[in-house]
Coordinates of C-alpha atoms and ligand atoms in Angstrom, one line a residue:
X517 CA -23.8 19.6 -7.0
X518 CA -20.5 19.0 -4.9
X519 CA -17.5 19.7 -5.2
X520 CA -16.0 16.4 -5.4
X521 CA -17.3 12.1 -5.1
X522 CA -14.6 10.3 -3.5
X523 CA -14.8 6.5 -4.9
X524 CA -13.7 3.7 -1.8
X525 CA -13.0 5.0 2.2
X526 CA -9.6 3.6 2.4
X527 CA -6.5 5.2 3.6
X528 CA -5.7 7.3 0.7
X529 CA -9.7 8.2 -0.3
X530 CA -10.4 9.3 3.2
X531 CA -6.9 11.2 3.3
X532 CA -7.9 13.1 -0.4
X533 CA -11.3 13.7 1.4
X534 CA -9.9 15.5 4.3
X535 CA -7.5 17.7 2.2
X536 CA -10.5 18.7 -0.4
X537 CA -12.0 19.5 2.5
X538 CA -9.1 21.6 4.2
X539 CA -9.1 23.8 0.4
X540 CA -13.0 24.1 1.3
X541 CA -14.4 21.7 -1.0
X542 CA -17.5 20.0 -0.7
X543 CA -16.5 16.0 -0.3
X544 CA -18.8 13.1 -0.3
X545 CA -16.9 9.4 0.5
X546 CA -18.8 6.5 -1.4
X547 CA -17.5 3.2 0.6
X548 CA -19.2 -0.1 0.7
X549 CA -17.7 -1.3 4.2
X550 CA -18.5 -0.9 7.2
X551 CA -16.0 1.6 9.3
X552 CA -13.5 0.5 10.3
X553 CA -12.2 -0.9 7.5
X554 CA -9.7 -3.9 7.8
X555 CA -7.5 -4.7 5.1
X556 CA -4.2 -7.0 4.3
X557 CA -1.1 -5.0 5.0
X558 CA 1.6 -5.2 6.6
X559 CA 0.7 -1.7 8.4
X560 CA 4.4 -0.3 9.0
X561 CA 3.0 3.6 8.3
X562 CA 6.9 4.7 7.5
X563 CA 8.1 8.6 9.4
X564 CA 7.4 10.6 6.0
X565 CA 3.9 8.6 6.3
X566 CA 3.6 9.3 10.1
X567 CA 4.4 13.0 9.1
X568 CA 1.6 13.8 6.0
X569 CA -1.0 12.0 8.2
X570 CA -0.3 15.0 11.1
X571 CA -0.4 17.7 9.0
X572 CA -3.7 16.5 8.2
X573 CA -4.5 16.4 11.4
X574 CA -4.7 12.6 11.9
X575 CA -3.0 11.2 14.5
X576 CA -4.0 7.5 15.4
X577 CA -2.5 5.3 18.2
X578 CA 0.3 2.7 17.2
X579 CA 3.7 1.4 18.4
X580 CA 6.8 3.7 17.6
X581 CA 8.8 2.0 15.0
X582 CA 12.7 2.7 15.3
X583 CA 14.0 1.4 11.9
X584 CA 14.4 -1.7 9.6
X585 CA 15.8 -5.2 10.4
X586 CA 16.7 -7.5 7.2
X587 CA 17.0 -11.2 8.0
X588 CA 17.9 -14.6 6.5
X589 CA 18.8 -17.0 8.9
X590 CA 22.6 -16.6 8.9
X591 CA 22.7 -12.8 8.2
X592 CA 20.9 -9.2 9.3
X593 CA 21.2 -6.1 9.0
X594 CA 19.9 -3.1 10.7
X595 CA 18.8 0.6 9.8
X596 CA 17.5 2.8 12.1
X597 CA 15.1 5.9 10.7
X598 CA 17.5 9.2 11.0
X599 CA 14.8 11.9 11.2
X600 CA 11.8 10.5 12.6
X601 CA 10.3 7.2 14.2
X602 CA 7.6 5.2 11.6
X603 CA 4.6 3.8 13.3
X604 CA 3.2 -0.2 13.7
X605 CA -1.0 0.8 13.2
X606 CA -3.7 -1.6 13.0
X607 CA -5.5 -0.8 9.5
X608 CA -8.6 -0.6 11.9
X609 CA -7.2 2.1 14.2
X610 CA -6.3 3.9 10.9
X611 CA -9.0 3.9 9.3
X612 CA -11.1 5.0 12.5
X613 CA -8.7 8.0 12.9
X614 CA -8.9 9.0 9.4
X615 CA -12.6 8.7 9.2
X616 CA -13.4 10.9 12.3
X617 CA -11.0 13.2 11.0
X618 CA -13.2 13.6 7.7
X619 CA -16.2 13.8 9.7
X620 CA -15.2 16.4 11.7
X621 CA -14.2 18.5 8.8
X622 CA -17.8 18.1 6.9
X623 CA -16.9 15.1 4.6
X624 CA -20.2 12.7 4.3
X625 CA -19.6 9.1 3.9
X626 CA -22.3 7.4 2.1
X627 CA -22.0 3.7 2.3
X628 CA -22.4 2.7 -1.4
X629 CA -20.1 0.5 -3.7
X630 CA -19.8 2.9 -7.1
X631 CA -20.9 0.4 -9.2
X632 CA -20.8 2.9 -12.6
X633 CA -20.6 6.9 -13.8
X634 CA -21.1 9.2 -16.3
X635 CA -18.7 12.1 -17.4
X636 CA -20.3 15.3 -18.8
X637 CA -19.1 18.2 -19.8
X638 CA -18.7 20.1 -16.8
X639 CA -19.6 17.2 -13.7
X640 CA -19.6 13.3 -13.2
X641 CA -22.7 11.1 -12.3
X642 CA -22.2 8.4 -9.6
X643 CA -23.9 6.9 -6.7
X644 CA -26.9 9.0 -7.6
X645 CA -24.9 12.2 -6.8
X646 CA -23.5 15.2 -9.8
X647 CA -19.9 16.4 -8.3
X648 CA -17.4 18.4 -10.6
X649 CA -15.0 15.9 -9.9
X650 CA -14.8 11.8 -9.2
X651 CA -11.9 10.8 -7.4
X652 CA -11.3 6.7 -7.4
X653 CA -9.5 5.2 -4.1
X654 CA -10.9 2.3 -4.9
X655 CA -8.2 0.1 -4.5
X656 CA -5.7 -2.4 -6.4
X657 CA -8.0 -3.9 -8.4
X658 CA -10.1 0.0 -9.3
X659 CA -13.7 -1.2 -11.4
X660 CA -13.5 2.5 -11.8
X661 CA -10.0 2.3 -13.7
X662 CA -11.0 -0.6 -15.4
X663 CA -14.2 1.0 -16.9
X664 CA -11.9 3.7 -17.8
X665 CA -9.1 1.7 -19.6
X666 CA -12.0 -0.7 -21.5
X667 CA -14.1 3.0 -22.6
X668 CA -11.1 4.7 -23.8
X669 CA -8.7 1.5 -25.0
X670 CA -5.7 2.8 -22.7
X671 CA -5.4 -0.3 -21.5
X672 CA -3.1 -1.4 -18.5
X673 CA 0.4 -0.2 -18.7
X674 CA 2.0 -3.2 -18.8
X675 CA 4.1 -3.7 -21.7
X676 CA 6.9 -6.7 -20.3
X677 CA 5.9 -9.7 -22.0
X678 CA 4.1 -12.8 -20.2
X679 CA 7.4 -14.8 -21.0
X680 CA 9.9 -12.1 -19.0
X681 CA 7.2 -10.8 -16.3
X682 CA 7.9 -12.5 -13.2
X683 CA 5.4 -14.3 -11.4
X684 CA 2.7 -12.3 -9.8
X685 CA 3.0 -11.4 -6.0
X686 CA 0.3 -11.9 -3.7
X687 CA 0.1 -11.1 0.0
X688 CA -1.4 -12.4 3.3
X689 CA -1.3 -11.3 7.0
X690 CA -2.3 -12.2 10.4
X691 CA -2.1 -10.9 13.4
X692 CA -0.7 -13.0 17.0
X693 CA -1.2 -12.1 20.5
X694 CA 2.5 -11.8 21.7
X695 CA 4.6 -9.0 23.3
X696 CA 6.8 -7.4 20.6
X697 CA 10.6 -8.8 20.4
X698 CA 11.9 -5.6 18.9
X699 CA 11.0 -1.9 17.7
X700 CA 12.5 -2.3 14.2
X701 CA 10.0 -3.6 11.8
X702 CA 11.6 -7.1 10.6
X703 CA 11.5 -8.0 7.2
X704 CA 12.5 -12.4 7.1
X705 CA 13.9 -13.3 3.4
X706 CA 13.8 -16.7 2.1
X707 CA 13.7 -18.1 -1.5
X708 CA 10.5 -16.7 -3.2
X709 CA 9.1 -14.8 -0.6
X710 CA 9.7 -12.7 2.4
X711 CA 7.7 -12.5 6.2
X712 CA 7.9 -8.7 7.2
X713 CA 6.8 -8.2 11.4
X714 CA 5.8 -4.9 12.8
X715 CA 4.3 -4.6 16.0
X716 CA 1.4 -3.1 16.6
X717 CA 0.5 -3.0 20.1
X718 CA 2.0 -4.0 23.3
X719 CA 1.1 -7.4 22.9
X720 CA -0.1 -7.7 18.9
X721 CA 2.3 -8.2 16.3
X722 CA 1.6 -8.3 12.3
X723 CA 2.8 -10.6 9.8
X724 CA 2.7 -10.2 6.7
X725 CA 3.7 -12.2 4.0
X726 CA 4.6 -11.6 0.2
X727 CA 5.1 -14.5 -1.9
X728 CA 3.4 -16.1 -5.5
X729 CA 1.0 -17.6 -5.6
X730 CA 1.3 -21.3 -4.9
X731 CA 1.0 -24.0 -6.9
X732 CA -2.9 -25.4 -7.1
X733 CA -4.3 -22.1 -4.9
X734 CA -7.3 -20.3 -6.9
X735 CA -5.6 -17.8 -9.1
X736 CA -7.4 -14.4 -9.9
X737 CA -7.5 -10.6 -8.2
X738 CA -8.7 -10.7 -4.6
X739 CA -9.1 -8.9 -1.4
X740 CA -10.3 -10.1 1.6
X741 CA -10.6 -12.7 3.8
X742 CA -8.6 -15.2 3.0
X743 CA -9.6 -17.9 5.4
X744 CA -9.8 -21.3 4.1
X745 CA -9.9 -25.1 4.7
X746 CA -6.0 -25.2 4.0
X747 CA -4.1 -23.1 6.1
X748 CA -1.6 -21.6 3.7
X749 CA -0.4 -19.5 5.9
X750 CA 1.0 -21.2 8.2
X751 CA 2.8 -23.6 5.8
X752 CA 4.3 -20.7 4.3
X753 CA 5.3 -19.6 7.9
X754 CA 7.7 -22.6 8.1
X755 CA 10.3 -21.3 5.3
X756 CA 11.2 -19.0 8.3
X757 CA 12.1 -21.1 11.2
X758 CA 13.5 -18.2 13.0
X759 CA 10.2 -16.1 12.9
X760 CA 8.5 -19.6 13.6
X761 CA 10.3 -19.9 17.0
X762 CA 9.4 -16.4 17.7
X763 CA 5.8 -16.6 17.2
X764 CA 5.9 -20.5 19.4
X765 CA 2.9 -20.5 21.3
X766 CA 1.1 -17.0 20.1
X767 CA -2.4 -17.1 19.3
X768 CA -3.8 -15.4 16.4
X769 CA -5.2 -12.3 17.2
X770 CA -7.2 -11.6 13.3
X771 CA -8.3 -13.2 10.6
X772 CA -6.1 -14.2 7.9
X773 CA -6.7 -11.6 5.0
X774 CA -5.4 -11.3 1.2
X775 CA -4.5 -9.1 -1.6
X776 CA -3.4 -10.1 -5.0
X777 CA -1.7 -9.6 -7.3
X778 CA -0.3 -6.7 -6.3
X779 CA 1.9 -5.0 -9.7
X780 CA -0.8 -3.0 -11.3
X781 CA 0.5 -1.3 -14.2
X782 CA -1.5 1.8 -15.1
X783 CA -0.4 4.3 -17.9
X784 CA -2.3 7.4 -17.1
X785 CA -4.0 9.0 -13.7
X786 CA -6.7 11.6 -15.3
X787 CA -9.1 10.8 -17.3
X788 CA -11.0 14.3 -17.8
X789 CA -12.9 14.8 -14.6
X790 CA -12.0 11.5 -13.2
X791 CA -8.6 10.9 -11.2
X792 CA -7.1 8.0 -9.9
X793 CA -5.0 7.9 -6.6
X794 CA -3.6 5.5 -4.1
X795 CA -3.4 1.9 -5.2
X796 CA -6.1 2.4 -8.4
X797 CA -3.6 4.6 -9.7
X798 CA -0.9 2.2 -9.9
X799 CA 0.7 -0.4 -7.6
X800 CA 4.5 -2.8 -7.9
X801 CA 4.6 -4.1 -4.7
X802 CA 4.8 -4.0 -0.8
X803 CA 8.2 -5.0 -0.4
X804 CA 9.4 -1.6 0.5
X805 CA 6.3 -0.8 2.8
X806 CA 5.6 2.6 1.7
X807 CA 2.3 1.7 0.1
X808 CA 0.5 4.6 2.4
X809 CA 2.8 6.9 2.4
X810 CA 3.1 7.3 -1.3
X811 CA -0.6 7.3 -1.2
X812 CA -1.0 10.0 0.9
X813 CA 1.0 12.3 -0.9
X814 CA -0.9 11.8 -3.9
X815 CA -3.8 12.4 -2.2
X816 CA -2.1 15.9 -1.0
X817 CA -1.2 16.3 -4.4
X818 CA -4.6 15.4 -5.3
X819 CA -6.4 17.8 -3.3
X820 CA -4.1 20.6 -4.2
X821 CA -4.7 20.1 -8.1
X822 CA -8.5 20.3 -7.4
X823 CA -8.9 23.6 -5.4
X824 CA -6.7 25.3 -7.7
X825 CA -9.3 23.9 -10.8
X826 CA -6.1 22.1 -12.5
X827 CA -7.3 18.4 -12.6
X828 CA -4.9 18.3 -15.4
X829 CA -1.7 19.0 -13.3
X830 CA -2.3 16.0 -11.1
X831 CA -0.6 13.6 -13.8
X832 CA 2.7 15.1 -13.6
X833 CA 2.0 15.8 -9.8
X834 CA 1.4 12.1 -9.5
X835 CA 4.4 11.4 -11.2
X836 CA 6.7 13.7 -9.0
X837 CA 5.7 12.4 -5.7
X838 CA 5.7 8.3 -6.3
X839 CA 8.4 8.3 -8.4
X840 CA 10.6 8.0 -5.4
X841 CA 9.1 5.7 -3.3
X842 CA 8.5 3.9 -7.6
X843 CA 11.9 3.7 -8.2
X844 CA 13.5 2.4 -4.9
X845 CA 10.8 -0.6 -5.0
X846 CA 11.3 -1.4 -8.8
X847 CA 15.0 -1.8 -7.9
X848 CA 14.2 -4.2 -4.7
X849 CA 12.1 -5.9 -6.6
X850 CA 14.4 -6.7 -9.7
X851 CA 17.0 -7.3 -7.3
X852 CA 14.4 -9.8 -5.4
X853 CA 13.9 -11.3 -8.8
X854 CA 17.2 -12.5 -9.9
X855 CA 18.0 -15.8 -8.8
X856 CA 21.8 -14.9 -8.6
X857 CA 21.1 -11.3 -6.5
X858 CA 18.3 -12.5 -4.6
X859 CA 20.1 -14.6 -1.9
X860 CA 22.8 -11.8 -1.9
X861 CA 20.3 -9.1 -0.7
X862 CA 21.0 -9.4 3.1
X863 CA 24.3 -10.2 3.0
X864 CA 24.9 -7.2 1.2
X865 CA 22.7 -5.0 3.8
X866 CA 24.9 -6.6 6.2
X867 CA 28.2 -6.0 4.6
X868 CA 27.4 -2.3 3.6
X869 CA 25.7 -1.0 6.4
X870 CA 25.6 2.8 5.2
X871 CA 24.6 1.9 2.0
X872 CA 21.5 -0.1 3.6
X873 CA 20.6 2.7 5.8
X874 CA 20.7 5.5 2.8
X875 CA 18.3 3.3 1.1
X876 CA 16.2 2.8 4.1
X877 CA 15.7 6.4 5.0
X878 CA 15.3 7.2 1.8
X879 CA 12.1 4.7 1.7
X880 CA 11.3 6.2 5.0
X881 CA 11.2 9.8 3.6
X882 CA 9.7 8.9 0.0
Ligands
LIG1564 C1 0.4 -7.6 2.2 C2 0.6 -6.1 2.1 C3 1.4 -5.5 3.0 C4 1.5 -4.1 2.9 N1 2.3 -3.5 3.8 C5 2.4 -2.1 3.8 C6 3.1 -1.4 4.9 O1 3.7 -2.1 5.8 N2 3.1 -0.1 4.8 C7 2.5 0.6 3.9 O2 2.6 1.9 3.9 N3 1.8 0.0 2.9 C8 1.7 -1.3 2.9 N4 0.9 -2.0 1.9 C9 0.2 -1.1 0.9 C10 -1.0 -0.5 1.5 O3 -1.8 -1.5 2.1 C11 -1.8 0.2 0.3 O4 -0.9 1.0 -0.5 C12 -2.9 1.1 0.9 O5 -3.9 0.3 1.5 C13 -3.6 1.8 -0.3 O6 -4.7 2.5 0.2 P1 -5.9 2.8 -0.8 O7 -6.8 3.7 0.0 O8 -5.4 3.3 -2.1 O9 -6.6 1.4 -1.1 P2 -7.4 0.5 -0.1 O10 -6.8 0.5 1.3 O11 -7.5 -0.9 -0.8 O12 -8.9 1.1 -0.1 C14 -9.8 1.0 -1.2 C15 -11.2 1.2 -0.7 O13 -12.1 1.2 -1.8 C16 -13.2 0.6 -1.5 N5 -13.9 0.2 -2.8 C17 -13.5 -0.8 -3.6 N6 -14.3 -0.8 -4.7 C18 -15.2 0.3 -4.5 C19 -16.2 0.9 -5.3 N7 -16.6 0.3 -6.5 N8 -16.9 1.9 -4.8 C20 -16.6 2.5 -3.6 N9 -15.6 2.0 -2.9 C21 -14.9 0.9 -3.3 C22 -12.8 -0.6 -0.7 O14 -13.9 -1.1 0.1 C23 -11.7 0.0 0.2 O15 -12.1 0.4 1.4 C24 0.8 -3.3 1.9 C25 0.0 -4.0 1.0 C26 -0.2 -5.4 1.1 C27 -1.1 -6.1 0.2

């Protein structure tokens, strides 16, 4: 029997993997995809990120970010990261760095898709392997968490009702071959959605965009490719002109990929001998872009709960390390979704410059 089954390969699986490993447990990684895993994201790893993924001995190759630009066409506002620079890292070059990492710690990665489990008194069953513990990174849209909600009637932790909750958020990237125009990550805000850039390369920038969902597009959870005979991405490109006349000319450099919706409500991370972390353990959006940062400290958190034999400390743990980075989005987000506040947001970034850069480097360090 092992120690502990790691559900899904992705940033925050591999990074519980590696610190399991580090309090010399025995880890096996069950992920479907091939390495190295590409995912939509608008890959801005933020300096308290850049930080947990050293100390764990990861340290992939990326563009030094310097801070934070907010803009809407007539305003912007700047915030550069006090303590640290963030990093612009394709999802790829992460997940490559991560994985050797694992490997060279003992971790085996077994390329299955956990398609069911079985709890037991004193291990799990899944993907034809006993382990004392079942950890599932398997994303926004966890089968693991689901199976677990529907067996024990939790249920998702939504409780707003359909009339108040806002529309759901979806989001979409793709990369273009172009040198970078700055090293602040820029995040473009128009009505309903927002264009955030981060350069990844000396000639590769990301965009990624976070919007609803429009009108006659296929509702329904995704992930992936998000290719079609309709280029929506581009048409949504055109509610920033300014980023538009930027990217004149670029040619994509990836595949357009989505991830939707993104607010995943989830009232409780342990479930006996099965833990949730990263974005299966509960997601509100990317519109502060500390999506692997929080993860990672869970994962730390995680790992920590495990050696010492406490699985049940990890829901409070859990609780203590995203509640920062929780809170900070929650109020973006409100803020986002008030027609009267909304257009204010930059303006207001601009106007109180201190004020935007305490809540900047407090993202940055959450
Ligand atoms: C548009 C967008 C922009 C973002 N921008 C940023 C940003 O700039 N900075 C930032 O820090 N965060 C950002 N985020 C958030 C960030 O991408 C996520 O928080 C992060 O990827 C979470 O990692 P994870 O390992 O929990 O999940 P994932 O990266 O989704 O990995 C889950 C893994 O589980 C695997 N899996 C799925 N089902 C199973 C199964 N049944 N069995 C086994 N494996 C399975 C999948 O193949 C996948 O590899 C953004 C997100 C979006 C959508």
């Amino acid at each position: 029997m092992i120690d502990v089954l790691v559900a899904g390969g992705g940033p925050v699986g591999l990074a519980t993997a590696i610190g399991c490993a580090l309090a010399g447990l025995s880890v096996t990684v069950a992920e479907p995809r091939v390495t190295p895993v590409d995912k939509a994201c608008g890959e801005g790893v933020m300096p308290a990120a850049v930080r947990r993924l050293a100390a764990l001995g990861v340290t992939p190759d990326g563009y030094p970010l310097r801070g934070i630009r907010y803009l809407d066409g007539r305003h912007q506002a700047e915030a550069v990261f006090r303590h640290q620079a963030g990093l612009g890292v394709r999802r790829t070059t992460l997940h490559a760095a991560l994985a050797e990492r694992a490997a060279a710690l003992g971790v085996t990665v077994q390329p299955a898709r956990v398609a069911g489990f079985e709890q037991h008194a004193d291990h799990v069953t899944a993907a034809g392997l006993d382990a004392r513990y079942l950890v599932a990174a398997d994303g926004l849209h966890s089968p693991i968490r689901r199976t677990l909600e529907r067996e024990t009637a939790a249920g998702p932790g939504q409780r707003v009702s359909r009339r108040r909750r806002p529309a759901p958020r979806y989001g979409l990237r793709r990369h273009y071959r172009v040198a970078p125009w700055s090293d602040l990550v820029e995040v473009h805000w128009a009505a309903g959605a927002e264009a955030y850039v981060t350069p990844v390369s000396a000639d590769v920038v990301g965009v990624a965009l976070l919007c609803a969902r429009a009108a006659g597009e296929p509702d329904g959870p995704g992930d992936g490719v998000a290719d079609g005979p309709v280029d929506g991405f581009a048409a949504r490109l055109t509610a920033f002109p300014g980023l538009l006349d930027r990217l004149a000319g670029a040619a994509p450099a990836s595949a357009l990929r989505g991830a939707g919706p993104l607010r995943q409500d989830v009232r409780r991370r342990v479930y006996g001998r099965v833990l949730l972390a990263g974005d299966a353990s509960g997601y509100l959006d990317a519109l502060t872009g500390e999506g692997i940062g929080t993860g990672l400290a869970q994962a730390g958190a995680l790992a920590a709960c495990l050696a010492a034999g406490r699985p049940a400390d990890y829901e409070r743990a859990w609780r203590r390390v995203s509640g920062p980075a929780w809170r900070l989005t929650a109020g973006l987000l409100w803020s986002r979704n008030q027609p009267l506040l909304a257009p204010r947001i930059v303006p207001a970034a601009q106007r109180l410059p201190w004020l935007f850069s305490a809540l900047v480097n407090h993202a940055a360090q959450a």
